[in-house]
Amino acid sequence: MSEEPTFERFLAAVRGTNPFRSHRITDVGGGEATVESIHKNAFTRLVRVVQDAAKEPTSIGALLIGAPGVGKSHLLARLFQWAGEDKATVVYLHNILASPERMLRYVLNATVSDLAGHRGSDYTQSRLYTVLNRALIRTGSLKGRRMMTGPKEIEARKDALARLGAKIDPQNAVIPVLNAFLTGTSHASLGDASAEKRAQAAVLWLSGETLGPDEARLLDQAAGEDGLALADDAAVERVLHVLAHLCALAELPLVLCLDQIDNLDAEAVRALMSYAHALLDRAKHLVVIVSGVKQSMLSLRTGEVIPAAAWDRIAERILELHMVSPEEARAILEGRLDAALSGFEEKEIEEVIAARKRDRLFPLGSAWLERRLDGVQELRPRDAILWARDRWEAQQDRLAAVGGKRWLKEWPDLDGSGPKPPAPKLEDVIDAEVKKKLVEGTTRRRLQQASLPPDEDNLASLTHHLLARCAGKGASTLLSVEHATAKKRGKTAPAHHLVAKEKRADGVIVTTGVTFLCAPSGHGARLPLQRMVEDTKHTDKRILVTDEERRPLRLGGAGKAAYDALCKLGRQRFLHLHLDFAGHAELDSLVGLLGAARSHDLEIEHPRGQYRKVTEAEVLASFERQSLLLTHPLLRELLTEEIVKGTGDSTPPPAWDQTQTREHIMAELSWRLGLMAKELAQIFASRKKLQEKRFPEVWSHIKKTAQVLHDEGHVHATATDDDLFVQLRGKK
């Protein structure tokens, strides 16, 4: 049970959290406080672009640019929130990495995964299911029938979608599969397990996956020797075209947000922009928003990484964000303080109400802000938030030093008190920021699993991206690594996605082939495993990597025979590495951090009060100092030439009841707009009178429980550095 809010609880909140800790958007679906007046004109123009695409049979490209920290991702977050009010279907794609030949297929995979969600048993709650039903309603295709889920109504919807599809899918290639999804999901909601499998097979096909004979039969189709899949890029485009048209008919136009594309390397940018260009030229009712740092984007254009024709199409509408005025900076800070403190005002904590009446910027202070803004004509929103973060931390230090009553009586203390701590070393500051951002990136993907679908080529590309930067450097045994892209991987091509050469301590060169396998069926696993078995001349060792959490290895008769043959080679010549979702997300986070540094969007504070950009070389050096690549089981295997057993969580289970922890989180959130998991843990530990040394265990337990509540839809959790910001669902 939650304790009644008191002044002491307010003081605990000031000590335990910092509403200005997050200065960048990591989750566009989060409920972080925004100020509508900031970049209002740009937001209005962006909304108009979406509305124009809904009305006219055309597609529109929009380029969103500006300096780092000026608010690009915040603007996209506002668009996402606006779209959620029954306005549009926004798909946010970040850190899109695949081999150039499979880039479009990966965009489709990520888009369908986002629309359908990653939990196949609950497709009725997906945006794809909503779009299909709304399209039938808004076009009048059901001829007055109500949207019920009886067998007759389901059949009527099937016929209506088929009639509608004749107009938007003349080849009748995509609509039958969408109908399998629609009817399968509807029947599954009535308890039909086989119908649920049909809906799952439809999602796999729409995502560009390869289906085996059993899954193909669920869609009333036949699988050839290589399985059933979208044949080529034209087929992939067709799925996206049909989805965009249906979204428009549902009056929920499809918007693909390609955020921070300048984080990618040149080859990936070129491929992604070429595909975006093609989509915009051939699709109808589609909006593609490309976002990046202005300087980096212009460099990509002048260097012809983005061809002139593609630039003209994706930059049909250019929206450039600029710095904000001092008045707007104040409004941003007031907005965050309102969100953080309103719960205490609503509960009529007299001390808080009196302080807020005296100064709306309490506990930062208007005088403090005026002094910071003296002589400043314009600034980045990120700068204002960083200033506020530091000011809040100073108040925490003051509160700890003198106690609550004296702190409030003597507030505002503009200069702080006590000697200033010595400035930390630059390397230590970089290492701390890198570690926090890696945890944040991994947690963000964990909370939004649909944004990182299981994908062999994505895993191979992420791994290659990291290993290529280590080859021949430092203490690594890796000499070289080659990525066998889709073009090179035909039936007679090498069996492996990656081929790495390592030099052992005794001077022997060892060649290792790495194959990633995320096949949804035993049929899909057969050929890759057989090619691994047949590869006896090119490699000394073979590694099979599977997504054991979401796509565990499934084997038919021929696949099992091939797998058994590999196992007989022995552990020194064959290794099956079982990767969980966290392992995939960690690779993504490592690559994303390098990309942020490359696009000049990673900053640290050093010395105090001064902000500098962290270079890609400095991030790589930090990886090496902290052995961050070596802690990943797959990377370690290819960087050290030693076999590593998978890492596991050795933390003992907590001594408290899971139900009790859930109740604690929900009770505390019932009267607050949001809390950091660390603050929830501090309250929990205090109430349980736990020893201070157990706090890391408590904090970890609270975060894991909050993630479960997020998955169940009770709360919304947002990754912020190494912590979580947790809100009740529906609260703004």
PDB file of N, CA, C and O in Angstrom, residues 85-125:
ATOM      1  N   GLU A  85      -4.253   9.894 -31.698  1.00  0.00           N
ATOM      2  CA  GLU A  85      -5.601  10.416 -31.452  1.00  0.00           C
ATOM      3  C   GLU A  85      -6.483  10.189 -32.683  1.00  0.00           C
ATOM      4  O   GLU A  85      -7.230  11.057 -33.109  1.00  0.00           O
ATOM      5  N   ASP A  86      -6.367   9.000 -33.278  1.00  0.00           N
ATOM      6  CA  ASP A  86      -7.186   8.606 -34.424  1.00  0.00           C
ATOM      7  C   ASP A  86      -6.883   9.438 -35.659  1.00  0.00           C
ATOM      8  O   ASP A  86      -7.793   9.764 -36.427  1.00  0.00           O
ATOM      9  N   LYS A  87      -5.603   9.774 -35.871  1.00  0.00           N
ATOM     10  CA  LYS A  87      -5.254  10.667 -36.979  1.00  0.00           C
ATOM     11  C   LYS A  87      -4.401   9.981 -38.052  1.00  0.00           C
ATOM     12  O   LYS A  87      -4.534  10.298 -39.225  1.00  0.00           O
ATOM     13  N   ALA A  88      -3.486   9.093 -37.669  1.00  0.00           N
ATOM     14  CA  ALA A  88      -2.566   8.515 -38.650  1.00  0.00           C
ATOM     15  C   ALA A  88      -1.941   7.245 -38.084  1.00  0.00           C
ATOM     16  O   ALA A  88      -2.122   6.906 -36.908  1.00  0.00           O
ATOM     17  N   THR A  89      -1.213   6.528 -38.946  1.00  0.00           N
ATOM     18  CA  THR A  89      -0.482   5.326 -38.550  1.00  0.00           C
ATOM     19  C   THR A  89       1.006   5.625 -38.711  1.00  0.00           C
ATOM     20  O   THR A  89       1.536   5.598 -39.824  1.00  0.00           O
ATOM     21  N   VAL A  90       1.665   5.948 -37.627  1.00  0.00           N
ATOM     22  CA  VAL A  90       3.079   6.328 -37.671  1.00  0.00           C
ATOM     23  C   VAL A  90       3.938   5.139 -37.241  1.00  0.00           C
ATOM     24  O   VAL A  90       3.724   4.563 -36.176  1.00  0.00           O
ATOM     25  N   VAL A  91       4.886   4.788 -38.085  1.00  0.00           N
ATOM     26  CA  VAL A  91       5.840   3.724 -37.774  1.00  0.00           C
ATOM     27  C   VAL A  91       7.209   4.373 -37.619  1.00  0.00           C
ATOM     28  O   VAL A  91       7.714   5.006 -38.556  1.00  0.00           O
ATOM     29  N   TYR A  92       7.791   4.227 -36.456  1.00  0.00           N
ATOM     30  CA  TYR A  92       9.071   4.874 -36.131  1.00  0.00           C
ATOM     31  C   TYR A  92      10.180   3.849 -36.297  1.00  0.00           C
ATOM     32  O   TYR A  92      10.219   2.831 -35.593  1.00  0.00           O
ATOM     33  N   LEU A  93      11.079   4.098 -37.248  1.00  0.00           N
ATOM     34  CA  LEU A  93      12.163   3.165 -37.549  1.00  0.00           C
ATOM     35  C   LEU A  93      13.494   3.842 -37.233  1.00  0.00           C
ATOM     36  O   LEU A  93      13.798   4.903 -37.773  1.00  0.00           O
ATOM     37  N   HIS A  94      14.270   3.200 -36.375  1.00  0.00           N
ATOM     38  CA  HIS A  94      15.529   3.789 -35.912  1.00  0.00           C
ATOM     39  C   HIS A  94      16.620   2.739 -35.992  1.00  0.00           C
ATOM     40  O   HIS A  94      16.402   1.566 -35.702  1.00  0.00           O
ATOM     41  N   ASN A  95      17.831   3.162 -36.392  1.00  0.00           N
ATOM     42  CA  ASN A  95      18.979   2.261 -36.478  1.00  0.00           C
ATOM     43  C   ASN A  95      18.667   1.070 -37.389  1.00  0.00           C
ATOM     44  O   ASN A  95      18.819  -0.087 -37.010  1.00  0.00           O
ATOM     45  N   ILE A  96      18.244   1.386 -38.614  1.00  0.00           N
ATOM     46  CA  ILE A  96      17.873   0.354 -39.584  1.00  0.00           C
ATOM     47  C   ILE A  96      19.149  -0.148 -40.240  1.00  0.00           C
ATOM     48  O   ILE A  96      19.736   0.536 -41.082  1.00  0.00           O
ATOM     49  N   LEU A  97      19.583  -1.337 -39.878  1.00  0.00           N
ATOM     50  CA  LEU A  97      20.843  -1.842 -40.407  1.00  0.00           C
ATOM     51  C   LEU A  97      20.635  -3.221 -41.020  1.00  0.00           C
ATOM     52  O   LEU A  97      20.168  -4.154 -40.365  1.00  0.00           O
ATOM     53  N   ALA A  98      20.961  -3.328 -42.304  1.00  0.00           N
ATOM     54  CA  ALA A  98      20.913  -4.592 -43.027  1.00  0.00           C
ATOM     55  C   ALA A  98      21.863  -4.455 -44.206  1.00  0.00           C
ATOM     56  O   ALA A  98      22.321  -3.359 -44.531  1.00  0.00           O
ATOM     57  N   SER A  99      22.167  -5.570 -44.836  1.00  0.00           N
ATOM     58  CA  SER A  99      22.993  -5.477 -46.036  1.00  0.00           C
ATOM     59  C   SER A  99      22.213  -4.709 -47.091  1.00  0.00           C
ATOM     60  O   SER A  99      20.979  -4.776 -47.126  1.00  0.00           O
ATOM     61  N   PRO A 100      22.881  -3.947 -47.957  1.00  0.00           N
ATOM     62  CA  PRO A 100      22.166  -3.100 -48.916  1.00  0.00           C
ATOM     63  C   PRO A 100      21.120  -3.849 -49.739  1.00  0.00           C
ATOM     64  O   PRO A 100      20.039  -3.322 -49.998  1.00  0.00           O
ATOM     65  N   GLU A 101      21.424  -5.098 -50.126  1.00  0.00           N
ATOM     66  CA  GLU A 101      20.499  -5.850 -50.957  1.00  0.00           C
ATOM     67  C   GLU A 101      19.219  -6.226 -50.224  1.00  0.00           C
ATOM     68  O   GLU A 101      18.195  -6.500 -50.847  1.00  0.00           O
ATOM     69  N   ARG A 102      19.268  -6.260 -48.901  1.00  0.00           N
ATOM     70  CA  ARG A 102      18.093  -6.660 -48.118  1.00  0.00           C
ATOM     71  C   ARG A 102      17.509  -5.504 -47.307  1.00  0.00           C
ATOM     72  O   ARG A 102      16.671  -5.714 -46.437  1.00  0.00           O
ATOM     73  N   MET A 103      17.946  -4.301 -47.595  1.00  0.00           N
ATOM     74  CA  MET A 103      17.504  -3.151 -46.817  1.00  0.00           C
ATOM     75  C   MET A 103      15.989  -2.965 -46.895  1.00  0.00           C
ATOM     76  O   MET A 103      15.316  -2.750 -45.878  1.00  0.00           O
ATOM     77  N   LEU A 104      15.430  -3.035 -48.095  1.00  0.00           N
ATOM     78  CA  LEU A 104      13.988  -2.835 -48.248  1.00  0.00           C
ATOM     79  C   LEU A 104      13.210  -3.928 -47.526  1.00  0.00           C
ATOM     80  O   LEU A 104      12.192  -3.660 -46.884  1.00  0.00           O
ATOM     81  N   ARG A 105      13.692  -5.158 -47.610  1.00  0.00           N
ATOM     82  CA  ARG A 105      13.006  -6.268 -46.940  1.00  0.00           C
ATOM     83  C   ARG A 105      13.045  -6.070 -45.420  1.00  0.00           C
ATOM     84  O   ARG A 105      12.078  -6.400 -44.730  1.00  0.00           O
ATOM     85  N   TYR A 106      14.154  -5.542 -44.917  1.00  0.00           N
ATOM     86  CA  TYR A 106      14.218  -5.303 -43.469  1.00  0.00           C
ATOM     87  C   TYR A 106      13.287  -4.162 -43.053  1.00  0.00           C
ATOM     88  O   TYR A 106      12.671  -4.218 -41.985  1.00  0.00           O
ATOM     89  N   VAL A 107      13.174  -3.122 -43.901  1.00  0.00           N
ATOM     90  CA  VAL A 107      12.214  -2.052 -43.614  1.00  0.00           C
ATOM     91  C   VAL A 107      10.801  -2.625 -43.546  1.00  0.00           C
ATOM     92  O   VAL A 107      10.014  -2.283 -42.653  1.00  0.00           O
ATOM     93  N   LEU A 108      10.462  -3.522 -44.472  1.00  0.00           N
ATOM     94  CA  LEU A 108       9.143  -4.157 -44.438  1.00  0.00           C
ATOM     95  C   LEU A 108       8.983  -4.986 -43.167  1.00  0.00           C
ATOM     96  O   LEU A 108       7.941  -4.922 -42.496  1.00  0.00           O
ATOM     97  N   ASN A 109       9.996  -5.772 -42.831  1.00  0.00           N
ATOM     98  CA  ASN A 109       9.934  -6.612 -41.636  1.00  0.00           C
ATOM     99  C   ASN A 109       9.682  -5.766 -40.393  1.00  0.00           C
ATOM    100  O   ASN A 109       8.802  -6.067 -39.574  1.00  0.00           O
ATOM    101  N   ALA A 110      10.442  -4.676 -40.256  1.00  0.00           N
ATOM    102  CA  ALA A 110      10.282  -3.807 -39.086  1.00  0.00           C
ATOM    103  C   ALA A 110       8.922  -3.113 -39.086  1.00  0.00           C
ATOM    104  O   ALA A 110       8.304  -2.929 -38.028  1.00  0.00           O
ATOM    105  N   THR A 111       8.433  -2.733 -40.273  1.00  0.00           N
ATOM    106  CA  THR A 111       7.135  -2.047 -40.369  1.00  0.00           C
ATOM    107  C   THR A 111       5.999  -2.977 -39.974  1.00  0.00           C
ATOM    108  O   THR A 111       5.127  -2.622 -39.165  1.00  0.00           O
ATOM    109  N   VAL A 112       5.974  -4.174 -40.548  1.00  0.00           N
ATOM    110  CA  VAL A 112       4.904  -5.122 -40.234  1.00  0.00           C
ATOM    111  C   VAL A 112       4.993  -5.557 -38.777  1.00  0.00           C
ATOM    112  O   VAL A 112       3.966  -5.707 -38.090  1.00  0.00           O
ATOM    113  N   SER A 113       6.217  -5.750 -38.284  1.00  0.00           N
ATOM    114  CA  SER A 113       6.389  -6.108 -36.873  1.00  0.00           C
ATOM    115  C   SER A 113       5.796  -5.030 -35.975  1.00  0.00           C
ATOM    116  O   SER A 113       5.122  -5.325 -34.983  1.00  0.00           O
ATOM    117  N   ASP A 114       6.033  -3.763 -36.328  1.00  0.00           N
ATOM    118  CA  ASP A 114       5.495  -2.646 -35.554  1.00  0.00           C
ATOM    119  C   ASP A 114       3.968  -2.621 -35.622  1.00  0.00           C
ATOM    120  O   ASP A 114       3.286  -2.395 -34.616  1.00  0.00           O
ATOM    121  N   LEU A 115       3.409  -2.855 -36.809  1.00  0.00           N
ATOM    122  CA  LEU A 115       1.958  -2.781 -36.970  1.00  0.00           C
ATOM    123  C   LEU A 115       1.241  -3.967 -36.326  1.00  0.00           C
ATOM    124  O   LEU A 115       0.132  -3.826 -35.800  1.00  0.00           O
ATOM    125  N   ALA A 116       1.883  -5.141 -36.376  1.00  0.00           N
ATOM    126  CA  ALA A 116       1.231  -6.340 -35.849  1.00  0.00           C
ATOM    127  C   ALA A 116       1.608  -6.622 -34.401  1.00  0.00           C
ATOM    128  O   ALA A 116       0.875  -7.304 -33.691  1.00  0.00           O
ATOM    129  N   GLY A 117       2.735  -6.088 -33.957  1.00  0.00           N
ATOM    130  CA  GLY A 117       3.188  -6.369 -32.599  1.00  0.00           C
ATOM    131  C   GLY A 117       3.938  -7.679 -32.556  1.00  0.00           C
ATOM    132  O   GLY A 117       3.905  -8.475 -33.504  1.00  0.00           O
ATOM    133  N   HIS A 118       4.628  -7.940 -31.459  1.00  0.00           N
ATOM    134  CA  HIS A 118       5.443  -9.146 -31.373  1.00  0.00           C
ATOM    135  C   HIS A 118       4.776 -10.261 -30.591  1.00  0.00           C
ATOM    136  O   HIS A 118       5.343 -11.336 -30.438  1.00  0.00           O
ATOM    137  N   ARG A 119       3.545 -10.050 -30.119  1.00  0.00           N
ATOM    138  CA  ARG A 119       2.840 -11.094 -29.384  1.00  0.00           C
ATOM    139  C   ARG A 119       1.689 -11.608 -30.246  1.00  0.00           C
ATOM    140  O   ARG A 119       0.630 -10.991 -30.349  1.00  0.00           O
ATOM    141  N   GLY A 120       1.907 -12.738 -30.896  1.00  0.00           N
ATOM    142  CA  GLY A 120       0.944 -13.264 -31.852  1.00  0.00           C
ATOM    143  C   GLY A 120      -0.393 -13.637 -31.266  1.00  0.00           C
ATOM    144  O   GLY A 120      -1.378 -13.770 -31.993  1.00  0.00           O
ATOM    145  N   SER A 121      -0.474 -13.838 -29.961  1.00  0.00           N
ATOM    146  CA  SER A 121      -1.728 -14.282 -29.369  1.00  0.00           C
ATOM    147  C   SER A 121      -2.711 -13.138 -29.145  1.00  0.00           C
ATOM    148  O   SER A 121      -3.827 -13.371 -28.690  1.00  0.00           O
ATOM    149  N   ASP A 122      -2.315 -11.920 -29.449  1.00  0.00           N
ATOM    150  CA  ASP A 122      -3.194 -10.791 -29.156  1.00  0.00           C
ATOM    151  C   ASP A 122      -3.250  -9.823 -30.330  1.00  0.00           C
ATOM    152  O   ASP A 122      -3.158  -8.615 -30.162  1.00  0.00           O
ATOM    153  N   TYR A 123      -3.410 -10.345 -31.540  1.00  0.00           N
ATOM    154  CA  TYR A 123      -3.441  -9.500 -32.731  1.00  0.00           C
ATOM    155  C   TYR A 123      -4.665  -8.593 -32.778  1.00  0.00           C
ATOM    156  O   TYR A 123      -4.679  -7.621 -33.527  1.00  0.00           O
ATOM    157  N   THR A 124      -5.703  -8.901 -31.995  1.00  0.00           N
ATOM    158  CA  THR A 124      -6.875  -8.017 -31.999  1.00  0.00           C
ATOM    159  C   THR A 124      -6.535  -6.635 -31.472  1.00  0.00           C
ATOM    160  O   THR A 124      -7.259  -5.671 -31.742  1.00  0.00           O
ATOM    161  N   GLN A 125      -5.426  -6.517 -30.714  1.00  0.00           N
ATOM    162  CA  GLN A 125      -5.011  -5.227 -30.177  1.00  0.00           C
ATOM    163  C   GLN A 125      -4.015  -4.515 -31.084  1.00  0.00           C
ATOM    164  O   GLN A 125      -3.562  -3.419 -30.770  1.00  0.00           O
TER     165      GLN A 125
END
